[in-house]
XYZ file of N, CA and C in Angstrom:
798
model
N 7.213 6.814 -15.462
C 6.488 5.862 -14.630
C 7.476 4.916 -13.957
N 7.417 4.792 -12.628
C 8.276 3.873 -11.915
C 7.877 2.433 -12.225
N 8.840 1.498 -12.148
C 8.461 0.091 -12.276
C 7.518 -0.300 -11.145
N 6.699 -1.302 -11.385
C 5.717 -1.699 -10.389
C 6.388 -2.175 -9.101
N 7.394 -3.032 -9.213
C 8.085 -3.573 -8.041
C 9.301 -2.710 -7.718
N 9.382 -2.256 -6.471
C 10.493 -1.408 -6.044
C 11.668 -2.258 -5.567
N 11.431 -3.142 -4.611
C 12.476 -4.050 -4.134
C 11.889 -5.435 -3.908
N 12.762 -6.451 -3.993
C 12.358 -7.834 -3.724
C 13.588 -8.572 -3.210
N 13.451 -9.207 -2.035
C 14.605 -9.924 -1.489
C 14.158 -10.947 -0.452
N 15.079 -11.893 -0.159
C 14.908 -12.874 0.909
C 15.893 -12.542 2.019
N 15.476 -12.717 3.277
C 16.376 -12.450 4.398
C 16.166 -13.484 5.493
N 17.278 -13.916 6.100
C 17.193 -14.806 7.251
C 17.803 -14.174 8.496
N 18.022 -12.859 8.455
C 18.526 -12.157 9.628
C 17.373 -11.892 10.594
N 17.644 -12.049 11.864
C 16.626 -11.804 12.886
C 16.655 -10.323 13.235
N 15.774 -9.586 12.616
C 15.785 -8.130 12.765
C 14.414 -7.625 13.171
N 14.383 -6.910 14.288
C 13.150 -6.273 14.747
C 13.157 -4.819 14.288
N 12.035 -4.329 13.799
C 11.969 -2.943 13.329
C 10.977 -2.145 14.157
N 11.341 -0.914 14.470
C 10.445 -0.015 15.188
C 9.346 0.475 14.256
N 8.372 1.182 14.809
C 7.284 1.719 14.003
C 7.845 2.599 12.893
N 7.422 2.322 11.657
C 7.968 3.047 10.519
C 6.957 3.050 9.377
N 7.321 3.713 8.289
C 6.450 3.760 7.120
C 7.308 3.589 5.876
N 6.671 3.209 4.788
C 7.302 3.171 3.475
C 6.429 3.978 2.523
N 7.057 4.620 1.536
C 6.264 5.231 0.474
C 5.998 4.191 -0.609
N 5.778 2.984 -0.167
C 5.463 1.849 -1.029
C 4.495 0.949 -0.268
N 3.790 0.097 -0.993
C 3.067 -0.999 -0.370
C 4.072 -2.125 -0.131
N 3.794 -2.963 0.863
C 4.757 -4.008 1.199
C 4.071 -5.339 1.465
N 4.683 -6.415 0.963
C 4.279 -7.777 1.283
C 5.414 -8.437 2.049
N 5.075 -9.092 3.151
C 6.040 -9.799 3.978
C 5.584 -11.252 4.085
N 6.306 -12.157 3.457
C 5.952 -13.576 3.459
C 6.901 -14.317 4.391
N 6.381 -14.774 5.533
C 7.204 -15.430 6.546
C 7.294 -16.924 6.234
N 8.522 -17.419 6.112
C 8.736 -18.827 5.801
C 9.274 -19.619 6.991
N 9.767 -18.934 8.004
C 10.222 -19.608 9.220
C 10.141 -18.626 10.385
N 9.610 -19.100 11.524
C 9.565 -18.275 12.719
C 8.233 -17.578 12.914
N 8.223 -16.689 13.900
C 7.012 -15.968 14.283
C 7.363 -14.523 14.615
N 6.485 -13.604 14.248
C 6.686 -12.191 14.555
C 5.382 -11.572 15.023
N 5.503 -10.601 15.904
C 4.362 -9.773 16.294
C 4.403 -8.498 15.471
N 3.331 -8.247 14.758
C 3.236 -7.063 13.921
C 2.296 -6.065 14.574
N 2.710 -4.813 14.591
C 1.846 -3.745 15.089
C 1.471 -2.879 13.890
N 0.190 -2.842 13.584
C -0.306 -2.139 12.406
C -1.403 -1.181 12.845
N -1.132 0.106 12.733
C -2.118 1.118 13.130
C -2.659 0.864 14.537
N -1.772 0.494 15.453
C -2.176 0.308 16.841
C -2.675 -1.077 17.184
N -2.814 -1.968 16.193
C -3.292 -3.326 16.443
C -2.132 -4.315 16.410
N -2.124 -5.264 17.361
C -1.086 -6.295 17.389
C -1.616 -7.574 16.743
N -0.843 -8.095 15.765
C -1.227 -9.309 15.052
C -0.029 -10.252 15.041
N -0.250 -11.514 15.351
C 0.818 -12.505 15.299
C 0.862 -13.134 13.908
N 2.047 -13.153 13.322
C 2.239 -13.727 11.992
C 3.223 -14.881 12.088
N 2.809 -16.057 11.615
C 3.629 -17.252 11.701
C 4.076 -17.688 10.311
N 4.990 -18.654 10.292
C 5.443 -19.212 9.015
C 4.243 -19.690 8.210
N 4.265 -19.366 6.915
C 3.141 -19.717 6.052
C 2.103 -18.633 5.938
N 2.400 -17.452 6.481
C 1.456 -16.333 6.376
C 2.121 -15.169 5.657
N 1.299 -14.350 5.040
C 1.779 -13.155 4.370
C 1.123 -11.948 5.020
N 1.922 -10.933 5.307
C 1.426 -9.684 5.873
C 1.416 -8.628 4.778
N 0.345 -7.839 4.751
C 0.154 -6.831 3.710
C 0.065 -5.460 4.360
N 0.945 -4.560 3.956
C 0.942 -3.193 4.472
C 0.753 -2.227 3.307
N -0.252 -1.394 3.378
C -0.353 -0.329 2.384
C 0.577 0.805 2.794
N 0.829 1.716 1.889
C 1.722 2.831 2.229
C 1.081 3.797 3.217
N -0.203 3.589 3.529
C -0.885 4.432 4.498
C -0.773 3.881 5.919
N -0.225 2.671 6.064
C -0.248 1.979 7.351
C 1.140 1.949 7.993
N 1.302 2.677 9.101
C 2.525 2.572 9.879
C 2.560 1.199 10.543
N 3.739 0.617 10.657
C 3.816 -0.719 11.224
C 5.197 -0.978 11.829
N 5.249 -1.980 12.704
C 6.515 -2.433 13.265
C 6.514 -3.950 13.298
N 7.712 -4.531 13.402
C 7.868 -5.985 13.414
C 8.727 -6.368 14.612
N 8.177 -7.210 15.487
C 8.902 -7.703 16.657
C 9.045 -9.221 16.525
N 10.258 -9.689 16.260
C 10.504 -11.117 16.079
C 10.499 -11.808 17.445
N 9.713 -12.880 17.575
C 9.585 -13.551 18.874
C 10.006 -15.021 18.792
N 10.744 -15.387 17.760
C 11.231 -16.752 17.614
C 12.754 -16.721 17.446
N 13.391 -17.858 17.681
C 14.844 -17.928 17.557
C 15.296 -17.770 16.116
N 14.515 -18.307 15.195
C 14.829 -18.167 13.775
C 13.730 -17.372 13.085
N 14.102 -16.650 12.059
C 13.122 -15.822 11.356
C 13.575 -15.643 9.914
N 12.811 -16.194 8.982
C 13.119 -16.064 7.560
C 11.902 -15.538 6.826
N 12.131 -14.673 5.848
C 11.000 -14.089 5.122
C 11.443 -13.535 3.776
N 10.467 -13.445 2.896
C 10.603 -12.704 1.652
C 9.953 -11.336 1.853
N 10.551 -10.315 1.265
C 10.014 -8.959 1.365
C 9.877 -8.382 -0.040
N 8.715 -7.804 -0.291
C 8.436 -7.202 -1.594
C 7.841 -5.829 -1.351
N 8.424 -4.794 -1.960
C 7.829 -3.462 -1.892
C 7.374 -3.052 -3.286
N 6.213 -2.414 -3.340
C 5.522 -2.146 -4.597
C 5.233 -0.654 -4.690
N 5.641 -0.039 -5.772
C 5.451 1.400 -5.923
C 3.971 1.772 -5.893
N 3.644 2.938 -5.320
C 2.231 3.267 -5.079
C 1.407 3.554 -6.313
N 1.996 4.075 -7.366
C 1.222 4.416 -8.558
C 1.638 3.489 -9.684
N 0.674 2.843 -10.277
C 0.959 1.865 -11.321
C -0.091 1.957 -12.412
N 0.311 1.636 -13.634
C -0.657 1.555 -14.736
C -1.678 0.453 -14.524
N -1.386 -0.441 -13.576
C -2.207 -1.625 -13.400
C -3.148 -1.516 -12.205
N -3.277 -0.332 -11.625
C -4.041 -0.184 -10.394
C -5.505 -0.592 -10.571
N -6.014 -0.526 -11.805
C -7.420 -0.870 -12.007
C -7.670 -2.379 -11.950
N -6.634 -3.189 -11.940
C -6.816 -4.629 -11.848
C -7.255 -4.988 -10.429
N -8.279 -5.815 -10.313
C -8.929 -6.001 -9.016
C -8.045 -6.648 -7.972
N -7.000 -7.393 -8.384
C -6.129 -8.002 -7.382
C -5.344 -6.956 -6.596
N -5.208 -5.732 -7.157
C -4.500 -4.671 -6.451
C -5.287 -4.143 -5.252
N -6.547 -4.552 -5.147
C -7.339 -4.154 -3.984
C -6.697 -4.614 -2.680
N -5.971 -5.728 -2.715
C -5.285 -6.203 -1.515
C -4.295 -5.171 -0.977
N -3.686 -4.410 -1.865
C -2.697 -3.427 -1.456
C -3.335 -2.134 -0.964
N -4.492 -1.806 -1.508
C -5.067 -0.481 -1.283
C -6.237 -0.458 -0.312
N -7.070 -1.486 -0.343
C -8.380 -1.404 0.307
C -8.421 -2.153 1.627
N -9.179 -1.598 2.562
C -9.326 -2.192 3.882
C -10.808 -2.248 4.268
N -11.607 -3.038 3.519
C -13.041 -3.121 3.813
C -13.295 -3.883 5.102
N -14.528 -3.866 5.540
C -14.912 -4.581 6.752
C -14.510 -6.049 6.638
N -13.843 -6.564 7.670
C -13.428 -7.952 7.681
C -12.049 -8.203 7.105
N -11.410 -7.171 6.542
C -10.072 -7.351 5.984
C -9.073 -7.659 7.094
N -8.137 -8.565 6.815
C -7.073 -8.893 7.753
C -5.735 -8.668 7.074
N -4.840 -7.945 7.756
C -3.525 -7.651 7.182
C -2.644 -8.888 7.076
N -2.915 -9.882 7.911
C -2.134 -11.124 7.878
C -3.039 -12.254 7.389
N -2.596 -12.942 6.341
C -3.397 -13.991 5.713
C -2.614 -15.299 5.724
N -3.256 -16.350 6.166
C -2.650 -17.684 6.162
C -2.701 -18.252 4.751
N -1.531 -18.437 4.160
C -1.462 -19.022 2.811
C -0.639 -20.302 2.839
N -0.625 -20.975 3.996
C 0.228 -22.151 4.170
C -0.073 -23.237 3.138
N -1.320 -23.358 2.697
C -1.658 -24.365 1.689
C -1.026 -24.054 0.333
N -0.633 -22.791 0.134
C -0.035 -22.378 -1.145
C 1.418 -21.940 -0.965
N 2.051 -22.305 0.155
C 3.394 -21.813 0.480
C 4.415 -22.113 -0.604
N 4.415 -23.339 -1.108
C 5.415 -23.703 -2.118
C 5.238 -22.876 -3.384
N 3.986 -22.689 -3.799
C 3.722 -21.889 -4.998
C 4.156 -20.442 -4.788
N 3.821 -19.888 -3.618
C 4.163 -18.494 -3.334
C 5.679 -18.319 -3.243
N 6.350 -19.275 -2.626
C 7.808 -19.205 -2.513
C 8.449 -19.196 -3.896
N 7.954 -20.016 -4.795
C 8.487 -20.055 -6.155
C 8.287 -18.718 -6.864
N 7.113 -18.116 -6.685
C 6.849 -16.817 -7.322
C 7.813 -15.763 -6.788
N 8.036 -15.750 -5.476
C 8.966 -14.781 -4.901
C 10.367 -14.966 -5.470
N 10.830 -16.207 -5.535
C 12.168 -16.444 -6.095
C 12.245 -15.964 -7.545
N 11.182 -16.189 -8.312
C 11.173 -15.753 -9.714
C 11.169 -14.228 -9.826
N 10.449 -13.556 -8.910
C 10.460 -12.090 -8.917
C 11.855 -11.562 -8.613
N 12.512 -12.138 -7.606
C 13.869 -11.702 -7.259
C 14.813 -11.903 -8.437
N 14.685 -13.039 -9.119
C 15.519 -13.301 -10.292
C 15.270 -12.264 -11.382
N 14.003 -11.919 -11.622
C 13.686 -10.924 -12.648
C 14.193 -9.546 -12.276
N 14.188 -9.209 -10.982
C 14.710 -7.904 -10.551
C 16.198 -7.767 -10.868
N 16.883 -8.892 -10.961
C 18.316 -8.870 -11.248
C 18.622 -8.910 -12.743
N 17.587 -9.038 -13.554
C 17.778 -9.035 -15.008
C 17.680 -7.603 -15.534
N 18.245 -7.383 -16.709
C 18.226 -6.037 -17.300
C 17.678 -6.027 -18.721
N 17.114 -7.152 -19.173
C 16.637 -7.173 -20.562
C 15.313 -6.421 -20.684
N 14.884 -6.207 -21.917
C 13.744 -5.341 -22.174
C 12.413 -5.919 -21.707
N 12.369 -7.202 -21.399
C 11.117 -7.824 -20.968
C 11.014 -7.995 -19.456
N 12.043 -7.597 -18.745
C 12.091 -7.876 -17.306
C 10.938 -7.223 -16.553
N 10.657 -5.955 -16.843
C 9.598 -5.264 -16.106
C 8.237 -5.898 -16.359
N 7.977 -6.285 -17.619
C 6.713 -6.935 -17.939
C 6.590 -8.278 -17.214
N 7.695 -9.016 -17.126
C 7.665 -10.295 -16.426
C 7.451 -10.090 -14.928
N 8.069 -9.045 -14.377
C 7.860 -8.756 -12.958
C 6.390 -8.474 -12.674
N 5.774 -7.697 -13.548
C 4.361 -7.405 -13.335
C 3.519 -8.657 -13.454
N 3.840 -9.506 -14.416
C 3.097 -10.754 -14.584
C 3.211 -11.627 -13.335
N 4.399 -11.706 -12.772
C 4.608 -12.502 -11.562
C 3.903 -11.878 -10.361
N 3.921 -10.547 -10.271
C 3.219 -9.881 -9.176
C 1.716 -10.136 -9.272
N 1.183 -10.075 -10.477
C -0.233 -10.383 -10.675
C -0.541 -11.799 -10.200
N 0.309 -12.738 -10.578
C 0.125 -14.134 -10.157
C 0.170 -14.242 -8.633
N 1.098 -13.530 -8.016
C 1.232 -13.571 -6.557
C -0.009 -13.008 -5.875
N -0.473 -11.853 -6.327
C -1.637 -11.226 -5.704
C -2.896 -12.068 -5.878
N -3.056 -12.672 -7.057
C -4.228 -13.527 -7.275
C -4.175 -14.749 -6.360
N -2.996 -15.324 -6.188
C -2.854 -16.467 -5.280
C -3.245 -16.086 -3.863
N -2.820 -14.887 -3.418
C -3.172 -14.421 -2.074
C -4.665 -14.115 -1.993
N -5.205 -13.513 -3.041
C -6.644 -13.227 -3.073
C -7.455 -14.505 -2.913
N -7.064 -15.548 -3.613
C -7.784 -16.818 -3.524
C -7.706 -17.389 -2.114
N -6.545 -17.262 -1.490
C -6.386 -17.765 -0.128
C -7.226 -16.970 0.864
N -7.372 -15.665 0.603
C -8.126 -14.808 1.525
C -9.611 -14.798 1.227
N -10.000 -15.308 0.047
C -11.399 -15.323 -0.389
C -11.976 -13.920 -0.471
N -11.138 -12.936 -0.837
C -11.605 -11.563 -0.975
C -11.132 -10.994 -2.310
N -11.271 -11.782 -3.356
C -10.672 -11.394 -4.631
C -11.317 -10.164 -5.247
N -12.583 -9.901 -4.964
C -13.228 -8.732 -5.578
C -13.943 -7.852 -4.565
N -13.872 -8.208 -3.274
C -14.525 -7.434 -2.220
C -16.016 -7.243 -2.485
N -16.600 -8.205 -3.198
C -18.059 -8.321 -3.343
C -18.718 -7.156 -4.059
N -17.992 -6.463 -4.928
C -18.602 -5.402 -5.722
C -18.772 -5.865 -7.160
N -19.901 -5.493 -7.803
C -20.057 -5.781 -9.237
C -18.942 -5.115 -10.037
N -18.656 -5.653 -11.208
C -17.535 -5.173 -12.007
C -17.536 -3.686 -12.277
N -18.668 -3.130 -12.729
C -18.721 -1.713 -13.066
C -18.510 -0.844 -11.839
N -19.092 -1.247 -10.713
C -18.931 -0.471 -9.480
C -17.488 -0.521 -9.005
N -16.890 -1.706 -9.092
C -15.500 -1.866 -8.685
C -14.598 -0.991 -9.552
N -14.842 -0.963 -10.851
C -14.039 -0.143 -11.751
C -14.179 1.336 -11.428
N -15.389 1.773 -11.086
C -15.609 3.169 -10.724
C -14.790 3.537 -9.496
N -14.842 2.696 -8.484
C -14.104 2.973 -7.250
C -12.608 3.038 -7.535
N -12.100 2.087 -8.309
C -10.672 2.081 -8.595
C -10.249 3.268 -9.453
N -11.105 3.711 -10.358
C -10.778 4.904 -11.147
C -10.654 6.128 -10.256
N -11.536 6.240 -9.271
C -11.460 7.370 -8.338
C -10.199 7.267 -7.488
N -9.890 6.058 -7.024
C -8.665 5.881 -6.246
C -7.437 6.285 -7.063
N -7.385 5.852 -8.312
C -6.234 6.195 -9.147
C -6.155 7.706 -9.368
N -7.297 8.346 -9.525
C -7.338 9.794 -9.679
C -6.746 10.473 -8.444
N -7.157 10.001 -7.262
C -6.651 10.572 -6.016
C -5.154 10.309 -5.853
N -4.709 9.100 -6.220
C -3.300 8.750 -6.093
C -2.426 9.635 -6.982
N -2.924 9.934 -8.183
C -2.127 10.666 -9.165
C -2.287 12.174 -9.050
N -3.432 12.642 -8.582
C -3.731 14.080 -8.590
C -4.352 14.491 -7.260
N -3.618 14.226 -6.174
C -4.120 14.483 -4.822
C -4.197 15.969 -4.475
N -3.546 16.821 -5.262
C -3.540 18.255 -4.962
C -4.784 18.995 -5.428
N -5.613 18.335 -6.249
C -6.830 18.966 -6.757
C -7.881 19.121 -5.676
N -8.828 20.016 -5.939
C -10.020 20.130 -5.096
C -11.128 19.282 -5.719
N -11.753 18.440 -4.906
C -12.804 17.540 -5.384
C -14.094 17.800 -4.621
N -15.208 17.450 -5.244
C -16.501 17.484 -4.551
C -17.236 16.182 -4.842
N -18.025 15.744 -3.873
C -18.807 14.521 -4.070
C -19.790 14.673 -5.220
N -20.397 15.855 -5.320
C -21.354 16.088 -6.412
C -20.682 15.918 -7.775
N -19.485 16.472 -7.904
C -18.754 16.377 -9.171
C -18.413 14.921 -9.493
N -17.913 14.192 -8.505
C -17.534 12.802 -8.725
C -18.749 11.950 -9.090
N -19.841 12.138 -8.344
C -21.051 11.359 -8.621
C -21.580 11.652 -10.018
N -21.559 12.912 -10.401
C -22.040 13.289 -11.734
C -21.180 12.654 -12.823
N -19.868 12.614 -12.612
C -18.963 12.033 -13.608
C -19.255 10.569 -13.867
N -19.781 9.877 -12.846
C -20.035 8.438 -12.986
C -21.530 8.116 -13.054
N -22.331 9.158 -13.192
C -23.791 8.992 -13.375
C -24.422 8.172 -12.258
N -24.012 8.460 -11.028
C -24.612 7.818 -9.859
C -24.960 8.907 -8.852
N -25.769 8.562 -7.862
C -26.088 9.518 -6.809
C -24.924 9.603 -5.829
N -24.892 10.690 -5.077
C -23.848 10.852 -4.062
C -23.925 9.725 -3.039
N -25.126 9.349 -2.635
C -25.269 8.292 -1.635
C -24.774 6.949 -2.168
N -25.048 6.670 -3.451
C -24.552 5.422 -4.046
C -23.036 5.419 -4.114
N -22.469 6.539 -4.536
C -21.015 6.647 -4.630
C -20.362 6.438 -3.260
N -20.845 7.130 -2.259
C -20.234 7.024 -0.933
C -20.382 5.622 -0.356
N -21.536 4.994 -0.593
C -21.755 3.639 -0.091
C -20.811 2.642 -0.752
N -20.717 2.694 -2.089
C -19.876 1.741 -2.806
C -18.394 1.955 -2.494
N -17.989 3.202 -2.380
C -16.586 3.493 -2.095
C -16.203 2.965 -0.713
N -17.060 3.206 0.266
C -16.799 2.728 1.625
C -16.799 1.206 1.677
N -17.722 0.574 0.969
C -17.820 -0.886 0.978
C -16.573 -1.511 0.381
N -16.060 -0.924 -0.690
C -14.899 -1.502 -1.377
C -13.592 -1.207 -0.663
N -13.428 0.004 -0.160
C -12.120 0.429 0.347
C -12.008 0.416 1.865
N -13.143 0.534 2.559
C -13.102 0.685 4.007
C -12.904 2.125 4.442
N -12.727 3.036 3.495
C -12.548 4.462 3.767
C -13.730 5.236 3.199
N -14.051 6.377 3.814
C -14.931 7.314 3.131
C -14.155 7.927 1.967
N -14.856 8.552 1.040
C -14.190 9.130 -0.135
C -13.102 10.115 0.283
N -13.430 11.021 1.190
C -12.468 12.056 1.545
C -11.437 11.587 2.557
N -11.738 10.556 3.326
C -10.698 9.965 4.178
C -9.621 9.318 3.305
N -10.049 8.693 2.208
C -9.059 8.089 1.307
C -8.204 9.177 0.655
N -8.850 10.251 0.220
C -8.102 11.358 -0.382
C -7.119 11.941 0.625
N -7.546 12.095 1.864
C -6.651 12.606 2.902
C -5.471 11.668 3.110
N -5.709 10.358 3.071
C -4.626 9.389 3.207
C -3.603 9.554 2.089
N -4.079 9.784 0.860
C -3.172 10.038 -0.262
C -2.356 11.298 -0.023
N -3.013 12.331 0.462
C -2.332 13.605 0.700
C -1.304 13.486 1.813
N -1.653 12.808 2.899
C -0.724 12.646 4.015
C 0.473 11.794 3.583
N 0.218 10.702 2.843
C 1.311 9.854 2.367
C 2.264 10.639 1.472
N 1.721 11.483 0.617
C 2.561 12.301 -0.259
C 3.328 13.341 0.539
N 2.676 13.915 1.556
C 3.357 14.884 2.419
C 4.521 14.221 3.159
N 4.332 12.984 3.620
C 5.423 12.241 4.264
C 6.631 12.153 3.326
N 6.344 11.821 2.074
C 7.427 11.684 1.095
C 8.190 13.002 0.947
N 7.479 14.093 0.763
C 8.142 15.382 0.557
C 8.887 15.838 1.811
N 8.326 15.548 2.985
C 8.997 15.921 4.231
C 10.291 15.138 4.416
N 10.269 13.855 4.056
C 11.430 13.000 4.275
C 12.463 13.109 3.159
N 12.026 13.349 1.933
C 12.915 13.234 0.776
C 13.260 14.556 0.108
N 12.680 15.665 0.579
C 12.945 16.942 -0.076
C 13.194 18.028 0.962
N 13.652 19.164 0.484
C 13.844 20.339 1.343
C 12.765 21.390 1.101
N 11.662 20.977 0.489
C 10.576 21.927 0.246
C 10.087 22.529 1.562
N 9.831 23.825 1.604
C 9.231 24.419 2.800
C 7.876 23.782 3.081
N 7.507 23.739 4.347
C 6.239 23.109 4.705
C 5.070 23.804 4.004
N 5.141 25.129 3.850
C 4.076 25.841 3.151
C 3.899 25.363 1.725
N 5.003 25.043 1.054
C 4.931 24.540 -0.317
C 4.333 23.136 -0.354
N 4.652 22.333 0.656
C 4.099 20.986 0.734
C 2.596 21.049 0.970
N 2.175 21.971 1.815
C 0.738 22.171 2.077
C 0.000 22.430 0.777
N 0.526 23.341 -0.021
C -0.117 23.693 -1.290
C -0.050 22.541 -2.280
N 1.113 21.900 -2.373
C 1.316 20.834 -3.345
C 0.409 19.641 -3.066
N 0.143 19.379 -1.789
C -0.628 18.194 -1.406
C -2.124 18.472 -1.244
N -2.548 19.699 -1.469
C -3.979 19.981 -1.518
C -4.629 20.316 -0.190
N -3.827 20.616 0.842
C -4.415 21.026 2.119
C -4.779 22.501 2.063
N -5.785 22.886 2.833
C -6.311 24.254 2.726
C -5.369 25.291 3.326
N -4.671 24.947 4.406
C -3.745 25.881 5.040
C -2.823 25.104 5.980
N -1.824 25.798 6.532
C -0.839 25.143 7.402
C -1.467 24.533 8.643
N -2.422 25.232 9.220
C -3.054 24.755 10.448
C -3.823 23.461 10.196
N -4.591 23.451 9.099
C -5.345 22.249 8.732
C -4.397 21.090 8.451
N -3.318 21.369 7.743
C -2.331 20.334 7.432
C -1.720 19.754 8.704
N -1.280 20.615 9.610
C -0.646 20.145 10.840
C -1.593 19.295 11.672
N -2.853 19.728 11.743
C -3.836 18.992 12.539
C -4.090 17.611 11.940
N -4.305 17.549 10.635
C -4.626 16.274 9.991
C -3.407 15.357 9.944
N -2.230 15.934 9.759
C -1.011 15.137 9.716
C -0.746 14.507 11.083
N -0.865 15.287 12.140
C -0.611 14.751 13.479
C -1.628 13.684 13.850
N -2.875 13.881 13.450
C -3.907 12.887 13.732
C -3.578 11.560 13.050
N -3.060 11.616 11.823
C -2.778 10.404 11.051
C -1.462 9.758 11.441
N -0.465 10.566 11.770
C 0.901 10.059 11.923
C 1.347 10.006 13.384
N 0.743 10.846 14.230
C 1.111 10.851 15.639
C 2.206 11.831 15.990
N 2.621 12.653 15.025
C 3.618 13.690 15.277
C 3.392 14.833 14.305
N 3.964 15.973 14.591
C 3.798 17.120 13.707
C 4.643 16.933 12.449
N 4.347 17.686 11.387
C 5.179 17.596 10.181
C 6.655 17.898 10.456
N 6.926 18.889 11.304
C 8.320 19.230 11.618
C 9.009 18.093 12.357
N 8.312 17.462 13.294
C 8.881 16.324 14.013
C 9.149 15.161 13.064
N 8.219 14.928 12.142
C 8.390 13.847 11.173
C 9.605 14.107 10.293
N 9.758 15.338 9.828
C 10.904 15.682 8.977
C 12.214 15.493 9.745
N 12.258 15.922 10.988
C 13.478 15.796 11.786
C 13.845 14.329 12.008
N 12.846 13.486 12.140
C 13.080 12.063 12.401
C 13.546 11.318 11.163
N 13.024 11.683 9.986
C 13.237 10.869 8.787
C 14.246 11.448 7.794
N 14.594 12.708 7.921
C 15.589 13.247 6.999
C 16.978 12.905 7.500
N 17.821 12.439 6.583
C 19.206 12.153 6.938
C 19.953 13.463 7.122
N 20.858 13.527 8.113
C 21.639 14.756 8.344
C 22.466 15.145 7.128
């Protein structure tokens, strides 16, 4: 199991980034300056005192439009033992009304302290460091949830747990074949109830979310491995090469071969 936090750092370099992706979720806390963020085709202005949240399914770019630009950056591994905790919904779910950029200026000092503590823990090597990092990340996410007023996305506890269990299943075992009937039966609910609650909590249909998991995993294998595309198709649960290419291009804007050529180091 990978540690929950992948990287954590502070930067004051004025750096603009082109459209890109991470195989991690990312938090960007701006402490000075202003940037234009492009997220899935939408332009959002982020100012000092705001935090931007990118899931690993969201391609994004950052265009700095101020003379000075300072920020904390945190990347979070996609699969965690803690995914069932409701504060993780900020990283995964995009329900109606969700905003990728949240004004947390009233809590800036508290958030800044948490970021500094996370960076310090990342530099430690003792046996409690990972547990402390997770504790600090939980504190950070809850603080952001409170600022956004979307701490539970308005689902009852049992329903929220059901949705998160399905998400974790998809994240960990995206290559399986699933059916709505099977999932609904496992949780003793109707198909219509399952689809309604899943969409309300996540902003995705059940199978759109599964496809997002599969495409994100395919990106990883295309960029980080030499596996043949046919093997990636099978490993990620797509029915055939044609279906994979069509769905990948729709989600990413380029073919799998183009993506591999762009992201693999020579």
